[in-house]
Amino acid sequence: MAVFISKDYKSMLKTDASLTAASLRPAVEQLFAISAKKIARLEKRWRPEAGAPVFTVNGEYTARGWTEWTQGFQFGSAILQFDATDERVFLELGRSATLTRMASHVSHIGVHDHGFNNISTYGNLLRLHLEKRLPDNGWERNFYELALKLSGAVQAARWTRLGPESGYIYSFNGPHSLFCDTIRSLRVLAVGHQLGHCLMGERDTKISLLTRLPPARRDHGSSQCLFWTGPGRV
């Protein structure tokens, strides 16, 4: 894929060093005031059985049954609304929807969209716990961590080997598929790795979510995660 940048890009980017966070506050507050209304309106009219709202038709969100990659944004937006405004109604909306509607995205073996869906929901809720914005009741934080670990492991299992130390994680519709936006959604792979999770393979081989050893150097009895000695797989 080629990326073309206009020769006139410098004229398109104009910086203003006089701007301050305080000067931007009115616009940011207006943004979240509008956002609150849109999130509440969508939640009121949306039918969960329709699937995820993907894009707009005549000004209203509509679903496309073959792709559910925006479900995490639907509920993650409510979580971020709480993050910005402390309005708990949006926290409860995002938290309850994550609990009741997002599990299928954690175990989804057919798409690369794990980061979009699960970082936006489980990931943001875990971050709020770590920032002490939510009371730490133990089980809830562990629930979000487990979801991210499993999501990262499923993403790692979508590995297509090209050679002894090379390959890629495919997008969807089979191991032949590679989209550049997969890179954006691989964040959940790194999060699962940071949380100390491993993908269990045949013969109980523990495989790191990021790297692994060449076959000749595997130790199936090792309790450590296994790594490539060459370039990483992300």
PDB file of C-alpha atoms in Angstrom:
ATOM      1  CA  MET A   1       0.000   0.000   0.000  1.00  0.00           C
ATOM      2  CA  ALA A   2       1.414   3.387  -1.004  1.00  0.00           C
ATOM      3  CA  VAL A   3       0.894   6.545   1.011  1.00  0.00           C
ATOM      4  CA  PHE A   4       0.942   9.808  -0.910  1.00  0.00           C
ATOM      5  CA  ILE A   5       1.623  13.101   0.821  1.00  0.00           C
ATOM      6  CA  SER A   6       0.961  16.364  -0.925  1.00  0.00           C
ATOM      7  CA  LYS A   7       3.945  18.609  -1.616  1.00  0.00           C
ATOM      8  CA  ASP A   8       1.851  21.393  -0.132  1.00  0.00           C
ATOM      9  CA  TYR A   9       1.500  19.658   3.237  1.00  0.00           C
ATOM     10  CA  LYS A  10       3.360  22.463   4.995  1.00  0.00           C
ATOM     11  CA  SER A  11       0.673  24.918   3.965  1.00  0.00           C
ATOM     12  CA  MET A  12      -1.990  22.576   5.333  1.00  0.00           C
ATOM     13  CA  LEU A  13      -0.430  22.341   8.802  1.00  0.00           C
ATOM     14  CA  LYS A  14      -0.435  25.584  10.722  1.00  0.00           C
ATOM     15  CA  THR A  15       0.690  25.655  14.337  1.00  0.00           C
ATOM     16  CA  ASP A  16      -0.413  28.208  16.898  1.00  0.00           C
ATOM     17  CA  ALA A  17       1.939  28.355  19.870  1.00  0.00           C
ATOM     18  CA  SER A  18      -0.384  30.742  21.699  1.00  0.00           C
ATOM     19  CA  LEU A  19      -3.006  28.065  22.333  1.00  0.00           C
ATOM     20  CA  THR A  20      -3.318  26.820  25.899  1.00  0.00           C
ATOM     21  CA  ALA A  21      -5.316  24.074  27.553  1.00  0.00           C
ATOM     22  CA  ALA A  22      -7.433  26.731  29.266  1.00  0.00           C
ATOM     23  CA  SER A  23      -8.276  28.415  25.969  1.00  0.00           C
ATOM     24  CA  LEU A  24      -9.465  25.102  24.529  1.00  0.00           C
ATOM     25  CA  ARG A  25     -11.687  24.276  27.507  1.00  0.00           C
ATOM     26  CA  PRO A  26     -14.924  25.860  26.172  1.00  0.00           C
ATOM     27  CA  ALA A  27     -14.671  23.907  22.919  1.00  0.00           C
ATOM     28  CA  VAL A  28     -13.896  20.668  24.755  1.00  0.00           C
ATOM     29  CA  GLU A  29     -16.837  21.172  27.116  1.00  0.00           C
ATOM     30  CA  GLN A  30     -19.113  21.805  24.131  1.00  0.00           C
ATOM     31  CA  LEU A  31     -17.806  18.637  22.494  1.00  0.00           C
ATOM     32  CA  PHE A  32     -18.686  16.474  25.489  1.00  0.00           C
ATOM     33  CA  ALA A  33     -22.069  18.162  25.917  1.00  0.00           C
ATOM     34  CA  ILE A  34     -22.930  17.169  22.355  1.00  0.00           C
ATOM     35  CA  SER A  35     -21.392  13.743  22.849  1.00  0.00           C
ATOM     36  CA  ALA A  36     -23.538  13.065  25.925  1.00  0.00           C
ATOM     37  CA  LYS A  37     -26.727  13.669  23.962  1.00  0.00           C
ATOM     38  CA  LYS A  38     -25.608  11.465  21.069  1.00  0.00           C
ATOM     39  CA  ILE A  39     -24.574   8.565  23.318  1.00  0.00           C
ATOM     40  CA  ALA A  40     -27.882   8.726  25.232  1.00  0.00           C
ATOM     41  CA  ARG A  41     -29.935   8.975  22.024  1.00  0.00           C
ATOM     42  CA  LEU A  42     -28.180   6.000  20.427  1.00  0.00           C
ATOM     43  CA  GLU A  43     -28.599   3.887  23.554  1.00  0.00           C
ATOM     44  CA  LYS A  44     -32.307   4.731  23.705  1.00  0.00           C
ATOM     45  CA  ARG A  45     -33.129   3.817  20.120  1.00  0.00           C
ATOM     46  CA  TRP A  46     -30.624   1.051  19.364  1.00  0.00           C
ATOM     47  CA  ARG A  47     -31.850  -2.552  19.300  1.00  0.00           C
ATOM     48  CA  PRO A  48     -29.076  -4.870  20.595  1.00  0.00           C
ATOM     49  CA  GLU A  49     -30.241  -7.690  18.330  1.00  0.00           C
ATOM     50  CA  ALA A  50     -29.381  -5.501  15.333  1.00  0.00           C
ATOM     51  CA  GLY A  51     -25.680  -5.857  16.118  1.00  0.00           C
ATOM     52  CA  ALA A  52     -23.147  -3.044  16.197  1.00  0.00           C
ATOM     53  CA  PRO A  53     -23.806   0.419  14.737  1.00  0.00           C
ATOM     54  CA  VAL A  54     -21.215   0.652  11.965  1.00  0.00           C
ATOM     55  CA  PHE A  55     -21.924   3.745   9.857  1.00  0.00           C
ATOM     56  CA  THR A  56     -24.681   6.246   9.152  1.00  0.00           C
ATOM     57  CA  VAL A  57     -27.398   6.150   6.516  1.00  0.00           C
ATOM     58  CA  ASN A  58     -29.435   9.349   6.167  1.00  0.00           C
ATOM     59  CA  GLY A  59     -27.945  10.602   9.418  1.00  0.00           C
ATOM     60  CA  GLU A  60     -28.710   7.513  11.523  1.00  0.00           C
ATOM     61  CA  TYR A  61     -26.433   4.660  12.518  1.00  0.00           C
ATOM     62  CA  THR A  62     -27.075   1.313  10.888  1.00  0.00           C
ATOM     63  CA  ALA A  63     -25.600  -2.153  11.311  1.00  0.00           C
ATOM     64  CA  ARG A  64     -23.894  -4.429   8.824  1.00  0.00           C
ATOM     65  CA  GLY A  65     -24.209  -8.036   9.919  1.00  0.00           C
ATOM     66  CA  TRP A  66     -20.857  -9.118   8.492  1.00  0.00           C
ATOM     67  CA  THR A  67     -18.814  -6.704  10.606  1.00  0.00           C
ATOM     68  CA  GLU A  68     -19.068  -5.857  14.293  1.00  0.00           C
ATOM     69  CA  TRP A  69     -15.807  -3.964  14.689  1.00  0.00           C
ATOM     70  CA  THR A  70     -17.435  -0.817  16.153  1.00  0.00           C
ATOM     71  CA  GLN A  71     -19.243  -2.415  19.100  1.00  0.00           C
ATOM     72  CA  GLY A  72     -16.388  -1.456  21.411  1.00  0.00           C
ATOM     73  CA  PHE A  73     -16.661   2.158  20.295  1.00  0.00           C
ATOM     74  CA  GLN A  74     -20.390   2.175  21.010  1.00  0.00           C
ATOM     75  CA  PHE A  75     -19.859   1.328  24.675  1.00  0.00           C
ATOM     76  CA  GLY A  76     -16.330   2.672  24.986  1.00  0.00           C
ATOM     77  CA  SER A  77     -17.644   6.133  24.118  1.00  0.00           C
ATOM     78  CA  ALA A  78     -19.832   6.032  27.222  1.00  0.00           C
ATOM     79  CA  ILE A  79     -16.839   5.046  29.353  1.00  0.00           C
ATOM     80  CA  LEU A  80     -14.773   7.909  27.923  1.00  0.00           C
ATOM     81  CA  GLN A  81     -17.709  10.267  28.514  1.00  0.00           C
ATOM     82  CA  PHE A  82     -17.536   9.378  32.207  1.00  0.00           C
ATOM     83  CA  ASP A  83     -13.751   9.703  32.078  1.00  0.00           C
ATOM     84  CA  ALA A  84     -14.098  13.305  30.896  1.00  0.00           C
ATOM     85  CA  THR A  85     -17.147  14.432  32.866  1.00  0.00           C
ATOM     86  CA  ASP A  86     -17.501  12.142  35.922  1.00  0.00           C
ATOM     87  CA  GLU A  87     -21.155  11.543  34.986  1.00  0.00           C
ATOM     88  CA  ARG A  88     -21.749   8.104  36.485  1.00  0.00           C
ATOM     89  CA  VAL A  89     -24.744   7.368  34.280  1.00  0.00           C
ATOM     90  CA  PHE A  90     -22.295   6.896  31.397  1.00  0.00           C
ATOM     91  CA  LEU A  91     -19.991   4.734  33.491  1.00  0.00           C
ATOM     92  CA  GLU A  92     -22.881   2.427  34.369  1.00  0.00           C
ATOM     93  CA  LEU A  93     -23.994   2.325  30.740  1.00  0.00           C
ATOM     94  CA  GLY A  94     -20.527   1.388  29.495  1.00  0.00           C
ATOM     95  CA  ARG A  95     -19.789  -0.998  32.337  1.00  0.00           C
ATOM     96  CA  SER A  96     -23.073  -2.930  32.117  1.00  0.00           C
ATOM     97  CA  ALA A  97     -22.912  -3.140  28.320  1.00  0.00           C
ATOM     98  CA  THR A  98     -19.346  -4.438  28.505  1.00  0.00           C
ATOM     99  CA  LEU A  99     -20.448  -7.130  30.943  1.00  0.00           C
ATOM    100  CA  THR A 100     -23.517  -8.235  28.996  1.00  0.00           C
ATOM    101  CA  ARG A 101     -22.586  -7.709  25.338  1.00  0.00           C
ATOM    102  CA  MET A 102     -18.833  -7.837  24.785  1.00  0.00           C
ATOM    103  CA  ALA A 103     -17.847 -11.408  25.721  1.00  0.00           C
ATOM    104  CA  SER A 104     -18.236 -12.672  22.159  1.00  0.00           C
ATOM    105  CA  HIS A 105     -15.639 -10.145  21.022  1.00  0.00           C
ATOM    106  CA  VAL A 106     -13.112 -11.488  23.529  1.00  0.00           C
ATOM    107  CA  SER A 107     -13.287 -14.989  22.033  1.00  0.00           C
ATOM    108  CA  HIS A 108     -13.828 -13.919  18.410  1.00  0.00           C
ATOM    109  CA  ILE A 109     -11.484 -16.050  16.297  1.00  0.00           C
ATOM    110  CA  GLY A 110     -12.636 -14.595  12.974  1.00  0.00           C
ATOM    111  CA  VAL A 111     -11.412 -10.987  13.003  1.00  0.00           C
ATOM    112  CA  HIS A 112      -8.433  -8.818  13.863  1.00  0.00           C
ATOM    113  CA  ASP A 113     -10.642  -6.223  15.581  1.00  0.00           C
ATOM    114  CA  HIS A 114      -9.769  -7.205  19.160  1.00  0.00           C
ATOM    115  CA  GLY A 115      -8.051  -3.940  19.985  1.00  0.00           C
ATOM    116  CA  PHE A 116     -10.887  -1.815  18.632  1.00  0.00           C
ATOM    117  CA  ASN A 117     -13.502  -3.723  20.608  1.00  0.00           C
ATOM    118  CA  ASN A 118     -11.782  -4.856  23.790  1.00  0.00           C
ATOM    119  CA  ILE A 119      -9.275  -2.084  24.524  1.00  0.00           C
ATOM    120  CA  SER A 120     -12.126   0.410  24.104  1.00  0.00           C
ATOM    121  CA  THR A 121     -14.236  -1.342  26.751  1.00  0.00           C
ATOM    122  CA  TYR A 122     -12.371  -3.724  29.073  1.00  0.00           C
ATOM    123  CA  GLY A 123      -9.174  -1.729  28.533  1.00  0.00           C
ATOM    124  CA  ASN A 124     -10.632   1.650  29.465  1.00  0.00           C
ATOM    125  CA  LEU A 125     -12.394   0.179  32.498  1.00  0.00           C
ATOM    126  CA  LEU A 126      -9.144  -1.408  33.667  1.00  0.00           C
ATOM    127  CA  ARG A 127      -7.331   1.907  33.185  1.00  0.00           C
ATOM    128  CA  LEU A 128      -9.928   3.696  35.320  1.00  0.00           C
ATOM    129  CA  HIS A 129      -9.334   1.123  38.055  1.00  0.00           C
ATOM    130  CA  LEU A 130      -5.576   1.583  37.861  1.00  0.00           C
ATOM    131  CA  GLU A 131      -6.013   5.367  38.009  1.00  0.00           C
ATOM    132  CA  LYS A 132      -8.111   4.946  41.194  1.00  0.00           C
ATOM    133  CA  ARG A 133     -11.099   6.504  39.456  1.00  0.00           C
ATOM    134  CA  LEU A 134     -13.135   3.445  40.394  1.00  0.00           C
ATOM    135  CA  PRO A 135     -13.168   1.610  43.728  1.00  0.00           C
ATOM    136  CA  ASP A 136     -10.888  -1.413  43.636  1.00  0.00           C
ATOM    137  CA  ASN A 137     -13.057  -4.385  44.543  1.00  0.00           C
ATOM    138  CA  GLY A 138     -10.543  -6.910  43.219  1.00  0.00           C
ATOM    139  CA  TRP A 139     -12.806  -9.181  41.212  1.00  0.00           C
ATOM    140  CA  GLU A 140     -13.870  -6.501  38.745  1.00  0.00           C
ATOM    141  CA  ARG A 141     -10.313  -5.456  37.950  1.00  0.00           C
ATOM    142  CA  ASN A 142      -9.380  -9.124  37.569  1.00  0.00           C
ATOM    143  CA  PHE A 143     -12.350  -9.615  35.241  1.00  0.00           C
ATOM    144  CA  TYR A 144     -11.122  -6.859  32.918  1.00  0.00           C
ATOM    145  CA  GLU A 145      -7.567  -8.194  33.049  1.00  0.00           C
ATOM    146  CA  LEU A 146      -8.733 -11.709  32.181  1.00  0.00           C
ATOM    147  CA  ALA A 147     -10.720 -10.428  29.193  1.00  0.00           C
ATOM    148  CA  LEU A 148      -7.667  -8.576  27.854  1.00  0.00           C
ATOM    149  CA  LYS A 149      -5.405 -11.584  28.403  1.00  0.00           C
ATOM    150  CA  LEU A 150      -7.765 -13.862  26.494  1.00  0.00           C
ATOM    151  CA  SER A 151      -8.296 -11.324  23.741  1.00  0.00           C
ATOM    152  CA  GLY A 152      -4.535 -11.009  23.275  1.00  0.00           C
ATOM    153  CA  ALA A 153      -4.153 -14.789  23.166  1.00  0.00           C
ATOM    154  CA  VAL A 154      -6.853 -15.144  20.492  1.00  0.00           C
ATOM    155  CA  GLN A 155      -5.131 -12.432  18.471  1.00  0.00           C
ATOM    156  CA  ALA A 156      -1.796 -14.247  18.801  1.00  0.00           C
ATOM    157  CA  ALA A 157      -3.398 -17.469  17.566  1.00  0.00           C
ATOM    158  CA  ARG A 158      -4.144 -15.731  14.261  1.00  0.00           C
ATOM    159  CA  TRP A 159      -0.486 -16.085  13.312  1.00  0.00           C
ATOM    160  CA  THR A 160       0.351 -17.041   9.720  1.00  0.00           C
ATOM    161  CA  ARG A 161       3.833 -18.503   9.383  1.00  0.00           C
ATOM    162  CA  LEU A 162       5.869 -17.485   6.336  1.00  0.00           C
ATOM    163  CA  GLY A 163       9.148 -19.024   7.408  1.00  0.00           C
ATOM    164  CA  PRO A 164      11.023 -20.288  10.457  1.00  0.00           C
ATOM    165  CA  GLU A 165      11.207 -16.797  11.966  1.00  0.00           C
ATOM    166  CA  SER A 166       8.740 -14.684  10.003  1.00  0.00           C
ATOM    167  CA  GLY A 167       5.029 -14.254   9.462  1.00  0.00           C
ATOM    168  CA  TYR A 168       2.094 -12.004  10.288  1.00  0.00           C
ATOM    169  CA  ILE A 169      -1.234 -11.892  12.100  1.00  0.00           C
ATOM    170  CA  TYR A 170      -3.984 -12.021   9.506  1.00  0.00           C
ATOM    171  CA  SER A 171      -7.034  -9.791   9.349  1.00  0.00           C
ATOM    172  CA  PHE A 172     -10.134 -11.902   8.613  1.00  0.00           C
ATOM    173  CA  ASN A 173     -11.535 -14.344   6.060  1.00  0.00           C
ATOM    174  CA  GLY A 174      -8.508 -16.586   6.390  1.00  0.00           C
ATOM    175  CA  PRO A 175      -4.707 -16.570   6.689  1.00  0.00           C
ATOM    176  CA  HIS A 176      -4.285 -14.926   3.269  1.00  0.00           C
ATOM    177  CA  SER A 177      -5.752 -11.652   4.514  1.00  0.00           C
ATOM    178  CA  LEU A 178      -3.668  -8.710   5.707  1.00  0.00           C
ATOM    179  CA  PHE A 179      -5.051  -5.204   6.286  1.00  0.00           C
ATOM    180  CA  CYS A 180      -2.916  -2.319   7.488  1.00  0.00           C
ATOM    181  CA  ASP A 181      -5.466  -1.456  10.209  1.00  0.00           C
ATOM    182  CA  THR A 182      -4.617  -4.765  11.885  1.00  0.00           C
ATOM    183  CA  ILE A 183      -1.607  -2.918  13.300  1.00  0.00           C
ATOM    184  CA  ARG A 184      -3.858  -0.524  15.221  1.00  0.00           C
ATOM    185  CA  SER A 185      -5.827  -3.394  16.690  1.00  0.00           C
ATOM    186  CA  LEU A 186      -2.741  -5.331  17.819  1.00  0.00           C
ATOM    187  CA  ARG A 187      -2.492  -3.166  20.910  1.00  0.00           C
ATOM    188  CA  VAL A 188      -4.430  -5.824  22.806  1.00  0.00           C
ATOM    189  CA  LEU A 189      -1.636  -8.271  22.003  1.00  0.00           C
ATOM    190  CA  ALA A 190       0.867  -6.018  23.782  1.00  0.00           C
ATOM    191  CA  VAL A 191      -1.504  -5.447  26.708  1.00  0.00           C
ATOM    192  CA  GLY A 192      -2.015  -9.180  27.173  1.00  0.00           C
ATOM    193  CA  HIS A 193       1.770  -9.624  27.099  1.00  0.00           C
ATOM    194  CA  GLN A 194       2.247  -6.846  29.668  1.00  0.00           C
ATOM    195  CA  LEU A 195      -0.274  -8.585  31.915  1.00  0.00           C
ATOM    196  CA  GLY A 196       1.954 -11.672  31.822  1.00  0.00           C
ATOM    197  CA  HIS A 197      -0.286 -13.915  29.743  1.00  0.00           C
ATOM    198  CA  CYS A 198       0.835 -16.713  27.416  1.00  0.00           C
ATOM    199  CA  LEU A 199      -0.931 -18.574  24.632  1.00  0.00           C
ATOM    200  CA  MET A 200      -0.958 -22.281  25.391  1.00  0.00           C
ATOM    201  CA  GLY A 201      -0.112 -24.454  22.393  1.00  0.00           C
ATOM    202  CA  GLU A 202       0.104 -28.165  21.657  1.00  0.00           C
ATOM    203  CA  ARG A 203       1.820 -30.305  24.333  1.00  0.00           C
ATOM    204  CA  ASP A 204       1.168 -27.459  26.791  1.00  0.00           C
ATOM    205  CA  THR A 205       3.784 -25.266  25.136  1.00  0.00           C
ATOM    206  CA  LYS A 206       3.660 -21.758  26.586  1.00  0.00           C
ATOM    207  CA  ILE A 207       4.018 -19.257  23.767  1.00  0.00           C
ATOM    208  CA  SER A 208       4.661 -15.583  24.386  1.00  0.00           C
ATOM    209  CA  LEU A 209       2.014 -13.294  22.906  1.00  0.00           C
ATOM    210  CA  LEU A 210       4.774 -11.327  21.182  1.00  0.00           C
ATOM    211  CA  THR A 211       7.613 -13.707  20.329  1.00  0.00           C
ATOM    212  CA  ARG A 212       8.581 -17.381  20.401  1.00  0.00           C
ATOM    213  CA  LEU A 213      11.571 -19.708  20.043  1.00  0.00           C
ATOM    214  CA  PRO A 214      12.420 -21.522  16.814  1.00  0.00           C
ATOM    215  CA  PRO A 215      11.259 -25.176  16.933  1.00  0.00           C
ATOM    216  CA  ALA A 216      14.774 -26.538  17.480  1.00  0.00           C
ATOM    217  CA  ARG A 217      15.138 -24.623  20.731  1.00  0.00           C
ATOM    218  CA  ARG A 218      11.769 -25.355  22.343  1.00  0.00           C
ATOM    219  CA  ASP A 219      11.696 -26.823  25.804  1.00  0.00           C
ATOM    220  CA  HIS A 220       8.211 -28.238  26.347  1.00  0.00           C
ATOM    221  CA  GLY A 221       8.864 -28.646  30.057  1.00  0.00           C
ATOM    222  CA  SER A 222       9.808 -25.015  30.595  1.00  0.00           C
ATOM    223  CA  SER A 223       7.638 -22.853  32.795  1.00  0.00           C
ATOM    224  CA  GLN A 224       8.803 -19.723  30.969  1.00  0.00           C
ATOM    225  CA  CYS A 225       7.167 -18.038  28.011  1.00  0.00           C
ATOM    226  CA  LEU A 226       8.952 -18.887  24.772  1.00  0.00           C
ATOM    227  CA  PHE A 227      10.537 -16.356  22.447  1.00  0.00           C
ATOM    228  CA  TRP A 228      11.838 -15.998  18.921  1.00  0.00           C
ATOM    229  CA  THR A 229      15.571 -15.328  18.804  1.00  0.00           C
ATOM    230  CA  GLY A 230      15.047 -13.368  15.594  1.00  0.00           C
ATOM    231  CA  PRO A 231      12.747 -10.441  14.822  1.00  0.00           C
ATOM    232  CA  GLY A 232       9.526 -10.266  16.811  1.00  0.00           C
ATOM    233  CA  ARG A 233       6.268 -11.237  15.216  1.00  0.00           C
ATOM    234  CA  VAL A 234       4.523  -7.885  15.505  1.00  0.00           C
TER     235      VAL A 234
END
